[in-house]
Amino acid sequence: MHSMKNSGNTGKVRVFSGAQPSGDMHLGNYLGAFKNWARLQADHECIFCVVDLHAITLFQDPKILASQTREAAAAYIAAGVDPDRCILFNQSRVSGHAELAWIFNCVARVGWLGRMTQFKDKAGKNREKASVGLYIYPTLMAADILLYKASRVPVGADQKQHLELTRDIAQKFNNDFGVDFFPLVDPVITGEATRVMSLRDGNKKMSKSDPSEMSRINLTDDVDVIARKIQKARTDSGEIPDNVEGLKDRPEAANLIAIYAALSDQTRAQVCEDFGGRGFSNFKAALTELAVTVLGPITSEMKRLKDDPAYMDSILDAGAIKARELSEPVLREVRQIVGFLGV
Ligand code: TRP
């Protein structure tokens, strides 16, 4: 009988999450992901992955992919992910991800993937020219998680649809093969800033692909750059409202308040209460000071780690070995369930 227990031998619930090594990490990655990951380490068994297989669904320059992979891992660590307490590795090192993704490609239905909004956004108008990998991106993501039978997955709000697909795949696999094998994952979408928006347009997500540098705060920005970007952030002509309802239909104000709340570990309601009635210039000065205080140590730790590629490689090597160890028994069972010869 296959068991749904997924807690390994630690007795803790297993968490899996990942981010792509495709360019500068920014405030959205920190507040929407890494910061929440670091929090979960205390009472979960955590696996954090740099998803380089996902990155190549859009072409990546091979000359810089390795350094971007180290840099992403450095950002996790700088944000508080502790390689002594969790598994930190890059996806391409554990071939089980690709193998399980193939099996899931045969479980998932074309129609399911056709509904994924991230594919529609990333492929744009020219769908015929998108890579096949971009289309089946979500089956690889399901494999990432289920290869470890992880049941809790902290992500930003934009990944919710992919996690629903992961549940559908787990359920269909279990049904098709008549087993009770894969757990149904719970998305963990927490924090006051699960969706950090562009500083230039409160309706657009903060993104590394935005052509305007002023739209985002990179985790490599120094103090002066952070200050200038906040000073220049778009706002409306109103004041800071004294309650959250007052942020309705004011996307730029809502975004800055959410960023302040997340950086200071307060609720948006508390921030509104504190700053209600004040103008944006006053609020931006406070936000700048807060951002510099919180991000300063992260930026400098990231720089230190970036300058030590040998150390980063040793962390990722050790992580890959542990990840392989955890995944192999799961994969072996999957092969047996599917009926492959020679397991
Ligand atoms: N798709 C996620 C993102 O773009 C990254 C990712 C890949 C991921 N595999 C994952 C996140 C598994 C959580 C779990 O943010």
Coordinates of C-alpha atoms and ligand atoms in Angstrom, one line a residue:
M1 CA 0.0 0.0 0.0
H2 CA 1.4 3.4 -0.9
S3 CA 1.3 6.0 1.8
M4 CA 0.5 9.7 1.6
K5 CA 2.8 10.5 4.5
N6 CA 5.4 12.9 3.2
S7 CA 7.2 14.0 6.3
G8 CA 10.3 12.0 5.7
N9 CA 11.9 10.9 9.0
T10 CA 11.9 14.3 10.6
G11 CA 8.2 14.3 11.4
K12 CA 7.9 17.8 10.0
V13 CA 5.7 18.9 7.1
R14 CA 7.8 19.1 3.9
V15 CA 8.0 22.4 2.0
F16 CA 9.2 23.0 -1.5
S17 CA 9.7 26.2 -3.4
G18 CA 11.8 27.6 -6.2
A19 CA 12.6 30.7 -8.3
Q20 CA 14.2 31.1 -11.7
P21 CA 17.8 32.2 -12.2
S22 CA 16.9 34.5 -15.0
G23 CA 18.3 37.8 -14.1
D24 CA 18.4 40.3 -11.2
M25 CA 16.5 39.3 -8.2
H26 CA 14.3 42.1 -6.9
L27 CA 12.1 43.3 -4.1
G28 CA 9.2 41.3 -5.4
N29 CA 11.2 38.1 -5.2
Y30 CA 12.3 39.0 -1.7
L31 CA 8.9 40.0 -0.2
G32 CA 6.8 37.5 -2.2
A33 CA 9.0 34.5 -1.8
F34 CA 12.4 34.4 0.0
K35 CA 11.4 36.2 3.1
N36 CA 8.5 33.8 3.6
W37 CA 10.7 30.8 2.9
A38 CA 13.1 31.8 5.6
R39 CA 10.2 32.0 8.1
L40 CA 9.1 28.4 7.3
Q41 CA 12.5 26.9 8.2
A42 CA 11.8 26.9 11.9
D43 CA 9.1 24.3 11.8
H44 CA 9.2 22.6 8.4
E45 CA 11.5 20.4 6.4
C46 CA 12.4 22.8 3.6
I47 CA 13.7 22.2 0.1
F48 CA 14.5 25.4 -1.9
C49 CA 15.5 25.1 -5.5
V50 CA 17.0 27.3 -8.2
V51 CA 14.9 26.2 -11.2
D52 CA 17.4 26.4 -14.0
L53 CA 15.4 23.9 -16.1
H54 CA 12.5 26.3 -16.0
A55 CA 14.7 29.2 -16.9
I56 CA 15.7 27.7 -20.3
T57 CA 12.0 27.7 -21.4
L58 CA 13.1 31.2 -22.6
F59 CA 16.5 31.2 -24.1
Q60 CA 19.3 31.9 -21.6
D61 CA 22.8 32.9 -22.5
P62 CA 25.0 29.8 -21.5
K63 CA 27.8 32.2 -20.6
I64 CA 25.9 33.7 -17.8
L65 CA 23.4 31.0 -16.7
A66 CA 25.8 29.4 -14.2
S67 CA 26.6 32.7 -12.5
Q68 CA 22.9 33.7 -12.4
T69 CA 22.2 30.3 -10.8
R70 CA 24.8 31.0 -8.0
E71 CA 23.4 34.5 -7.7
A72 CA 19.9 33.3 -7.2
A73 CA 21.1 30.9 -4.5
A74 CA 23.0 33.8 -2.9
A75 CA 19.8 35.8 -2.8
Y76 CA 18.0 33.0 -1.0
I77 CA 20.8 32.8 1.6
A78 CA 21.1 36.6 2.0
A79 CA 17.4 36.7 2.6
G80 CA 17.7 34.3 5.5
V81 CA 17.5 30.8 4.0
D82 CA 19.9 28.7 6.0
P83 CA 21.7 26.0 4.0
D84 CA 22.4 24.2 7.3
R85 CA 18.7 23.9 8.0
C86 CA 17.3 23.2 4.6
I87 CA 18.2 21.7 1.2
L88 CA 19.3 24.3 -1.3
F89 CA 20.2 23.1 -4.8
N90 CA 19.8 23.8 -8.5
Q91 CA 17.2 21.7 -10.4
S92 CA 19.3 20.5 -13.3
R93 CA 21.5 18.5 -10.9
V94 CA 18.7 16.1 -10.0
S95 CA 17.6 14.4 -13.1
G96 CA 14.5 13.0 -11.4
H97 CA 12.8 16.4 -12.0
A98 CA 12.9 15.9 -15.8
E99 CA 12.0 12.2 -15.5
L100 CA 8.9 12.8 -13.4
A101 CA 7.9 15.8 -15.5
W102 CA 7.9 13.4 -18.5
I103 CA 5.5 11.0 -16.7
F104 CA 3.3 14.0 -15.8
N105 CA 3.3 15.1 -19.4
C106 CA 1.5 11.9 -20.0
V107 CA -0.9 12.4 -17.1
A108 CA -1.8 16.1 -17.7
R109 CA -4.1 17.0 -20.6
V110 CA -3.4 19.5 -23.4
G111 CA -6.5 21.4 -22.4
W112 CA -5.3 22.0 -18.9
L113 CA -2.1 23.5 -20.0
G114 CA -3.9 25.6 -22.6
R115 CA -5.7 27.4 -19.8
M116 CA -2.6 28.6 -17.9
T117 CA -2.5 32.4 -17.9
Q118 CA 1.3 32.5 -17.4
F119 CA 1.8 30.7 -20.7
K120 CA -0.5 33.1 -22.4
D121 CA 1.3 36.1 -20.9
K122 CA 4.8 34.8 -21.7
A123 CA 4.1 33.5 -25.1
G124 CA 2.4 36.7 -26.1
K125 CA 0.8 36.9 -29.5
N126 CA 3.2 34.5 -31.2
R127 CA 2.2 31.2 -29.5
E128 CA 3.4 29.1 -32.4
K129 CA 6.9 30.3 -31.8
A130 CA 7.0 29.7 -28.1
S131 CA 9.1 26.7 -26.9
V132 CA 7.3 23.5 -26.2
G133 CA 9.1 23.7 -22.8
L134 CA 7.3 26.9 -22.0
Y135 CA 3.9 25.2 -22.7
I136 CA 4.7 22.3 -20.4
Y137 CA 6.4 24.5 -17.8
P138 CA 3.7 23.7 -15.2
T139 CA 4.2 19.9 -15.5
L140 CA 7.8 20.4 -14.6
M141 CA 6.7 22.5 -11.7
A142 CA 4.4 19.8 -10.5
A143 CA 7.3 17.3 -10.7
D144 CA 9.6 19.6 -8.7
I145 CA 7.1 19.5 -5.8
L146 CA 5.9 15.9 -6.0
L147 CA 9.3 14.4 -6.5
Y148 CA 9.7 15.1 -2.8
K149 CA 6.0 14.6 -2.0
A150 CA 6.2 18.1 -0.5
S151 CA 2.7 19.2 0.6
R152 CA 3.2 22.9 1.4
V153 CA 4.4 25.3 -1.3
P154 CA 5.0 29.0 -0.5
V155 CA 4.6 31.1 -3.6
G156 CA 3.5 34.5 -4.8
A157 CA -0.1 35.0 -5.8
D158 CA 0.7 34.6 -9.5
Q159 CA 1.6 30.9 -9.0
K160 CA -1.8 29.8 -7.6
Q161 CA -3.0 28.5 -10.9
H162 CA 0.1 26.4 -11.3
L163 CA -0.4 24.8 -7.9
E164 CA -4.0 24.0 -8.8
L165 CA -2.7 22.2 -11.8
T166 CA -0.2 20.4 -9.5
R167 CA -3.2 19.1 -7.5
D168 CA -5.0 18.1 -10.6
I169 CA -2.0 16.1 -11.8
A170 CA -1.5 14.4 -8.4
Q171 CA -5.2 13.5 -8.3
K172 CA -5.3 12.1 -11.8
F173 CA -2.1 10.2 -11.3
N174 CA -3.6 8.6 -8.1
N175 CA -6.8 7.9 -9.9
D176 CA -5.3 6.5 -13.1
F177 CA -3.1 4.1 -11.3
G178 CA -5.4 3.4 -8.4
V179 CA -3.0 4.5 -5.8
D180 CA -3.0 6.9 -2.9
F181 CA 0.5 8.1 -3.6
F182 CA 1.0 11.8 -4.3
P183 CA -0.3 14.4 -1.7
L184 CA -2.5 17.3 -2.8
V185 CA -0.4 20.4 -2.2
D186 CA -1.5 23.4 -0.2
P187 CA -0.4 26.7 -1.6
V188 CA 1.0 29.1 1.1
I189 CA 0.4 32.6 -0.1
T190 CA 1.3 34.7 2.8
G191 CA 2.7 38.1 3.7
E192 CA 1.3 41.6 3.2
A193 CA 2.9 41.8 -0.3
T194 CA 2.2 38.6 -2.1
R195 CA 2.1 40.6 -5.3
V196 CA 4.6 43.5 -5.4
M197 CA 3.8 45.8 -8.2
S198 CA 5.9 48.0 -10.5
L199 CA 7.0 51.3 -9.0
R200 CA 6.0 53.0 -12.3
D201 CA 2.6 51.3 -12.8
G202 CA 0.6 49.9 -9.9
N203 CA -1.3 47.6 -12.2
K204 CA 1.8 45.8 -13.5
K205 CA 3.8 43.2 -11.5
M206 CA 7.3 44.2 -10.5
S207 CA 9.3 42.1 -12.9
K208 CA 12.9 41.6 -14.1
S209 CA 11.7 41.8 -17.7
D210 CA 10.3 45.3 -17.4
P211 CA 12.5 47.5 -19.6
S212 CA 12.4 50.4 -17.0
E213 CA 15.0 50.0 -14.3
M214 CA 13.0 52.5 -12.3
S215 CA 10.1 50.0 -12.1
R216 CA 11.8 47.7 -9.6
I217 CA 14.3 47.6 -6.7
N218 CA 16.9 45.1 -7.4
L219 CA 18.6 43.2 -4.5
T220 CA 21.9 44.5 -6.0
D221 CA 20.9 48.2 -5.8
D222 CA 22.9 50.4 -3.5
V223 CA 21.4 52.8 -1.0
D224 CA 21.4 55.8 -3.4
V225 CA 19.7 53.9 -6.1
I226 CA 17.1 52.5 -3.7
A227 CA 16.4 56.1 -2.5
R228 CA 16.1 57.5 -6.0
K229 CA 13.7 54.8 -7.1
I230 CA 11.4 55.3 -4.2
Q231 CA 11.5 59.0 -4.5
K232 CA 10.6 58.7 -8.2
A233 CA 7.9 56.0 -7.6
R234 CA 4.6 56.9 -9.2
T235 CA 1.8 58.0 -6.8
D236 CA -1.5 59.8 -7.1
S237 CA -2.4 63.3 -5.8
G238 CA -4.1 62.1 -2.7
E239 CA -2.8 61.7 0.9
I240 CA -2.2 58.4 2.7
P241 CA -5.6 57.1 3.8
D242 CA -6.0 56.1 7.4
N243 CA -7.5 52.7 6.6
V244 CA -7.1 50.0 4.0
E245 CA -10.4 50.7 2.3
G246 CA -9.0 54.1 1.3
L247 CA -6.5 52.2 -0.9
K248 CA -9.2 51.0 -3.2
D249 CA -8.7 52.0 -6.8
R250 CA -5.3 53.6 -5.9
P251 CA -2.9 50.9 -7.1
E252 CA 0.3 52.9 -6.6
A253 CA -0.6 53.9 -3.1
A254 CA -1.7 50.4 -2.3
N255 CA 1.6 49.0 -3.6
L256 CA 3.8 51.3 -1.5
I257 CA 1.8 50.7 1.6
A258 CA 2.0 46.9 1.1
I259 CA 5.8 47.2 0.6
Y260 CA 6.1 49.2 3.8
A261 CA 3.9 46.7 5.7
A262 CA 5.9 43.7 4.4
L263 CA 9.3 45.3 5.1
S264 CA 8.3 46.3 8.6
D265 CA 6.3 43.1 9.5
Q266 CA 3.2 45.1 10.1
T267 CA -0.3 44.9 8.6
R268 CA -1.3 47.4 5.9
A269 CA -4.0 48.6 8.4
Q270 CA -1.3 49.5 10.9
V271 CA 0.7 51.4 8.3
C272 CA -2.4 53.3 7.2
E273 CA -3.1 54.2 10.8
D274 CA 0.4 55.5 11.3
F275 CA 0.6 57.5 8.1
G276 CA -3.0 58.4 7.5
G277 CA -3.4 62.1 6.4
R278 CA 0.3 62.5 5.5
G279 CA 1.5 63.3 2.1
F280 CA 3.5 61.0 -0.1
S281 CA 6.8 62.8 0.2
N282 CA 6.7 62.3 4.0
F283 CA 5.7 58.6 3.5
K284 CA 8.4 58.0 0.9
A285 CA 11.1 59.4 3.2
A286 CA 10.0 56.9 5.8
L287 CA 9.8 54.1 3.2
T288 CA 13.3 54.9 1.9
E289 CA 14.8 54.7 5.4
L290 CA 13.0 51.4 6.1
A291 CA 14.0 49.9 2.7
V292 CA 17.6 50.9 3.1
T293 CA 17.7 49.5 6.7
V294 CA 16.1 46.2 5.7
L295 CA 17.7 45.7 2.3
G296 CA 21.2 47.0 3.1
P297 CA 22.4 43.9 5.0
I298 CA 20.8 41.7 2.4
T299 CA 22.5 43.5 -0.5
S300 CA 25.9 43.3 1.1
E301 CA 25.5 39.7 2.1
M302 CA 24.5 38.9 -1.5
K303 CA 27.6 40.7 -2.8
R304 CA 29.8 38.8 -0.4
L305 CA 28.4 35.5 -1.5
K306 CA 28.6 36.4 -5.2
D307 CA 32.2 37.1 -4.7
D308 CA 32.8 33.6 -3.4
P309 CA 31.6 31.2 -6.2
A310 CA 33.5 28.3 -4.7
Y311 CA 31.5 28.5 -1.5
M312 CA 28.2 28.8 -3.4
D313 CA 29.2 25.7 -5.5
S314 CA 29.9 23.7 -2.3
I315 CA 26.5 24.6 -0.9
L316 CA 24.7 23.7 -4.1
D317 CA 26.8 20.4 -4.5
A318 CA 25.8 19.3 -1.0
G319 CA 22.2 20.3 -1.6
A320 CA 22.0 18.3 -4.8
I321 CA 23.3 15.2 -3.1
K322 CA 20.7 15.5 -0.4
A323 CA 17.9 16.2 -2.9
R324 CA 18.9 13.2 -4.9
E325 CA 18.8 11.0 -1.8
L326 CA 15.3 12.1 -0.9
S327 CA 14.0 11.8 -4.5
E328 CA 15.3 8.5 -5.4
P329 CA 12.9 6.3 -3.4
V330 CA 9.9 8.3 -4.6
L331 CA 11.0 7.9 -8.2
R332 CA 11.6 4.2 -7.8
E333 CA 8.1 3.8 -6.5
V334 CA 6.7 5.9 -9.4
R335 CA 8.4 3.7 -11.9
Q336 CA 6.9 0.6 -10.2
I337 CA 3.5 2.2 -10.2
V338 CA 3.7 3.1 -13.9
G339 CA 4.9 -0.4 -14.7
F340 CA 8.3 0.2 -16.1
L341 CA 10.5 -2.8 -16.4
G342 CA 13.8 -3.1 -14.5
V343 CA 12.9 -1.0 -11.4
Ligands
TRP1 N1 7.1 28.9 -11.4 C1 7.7 29.5 -10.2 C2 7.8 31.0 -10.4 O1 7.9 31.5 -11.5 C3 9.0 28.9 -9.9 C4 8.9 27.4 -9.6 C5 9.3 26.4 -10.3 C6 8.3 26.9 -8.4 N2 9.1 25.2 -9.7 C7 8.5 25.5 -8.5 C8 7.7 27.5 -7.3 C9 8.0 24.7 -7.5 C10 7.2 26.6 -6.3 C11 7.4 25.2 -6.4 O2 7.8 31.7 -9.4

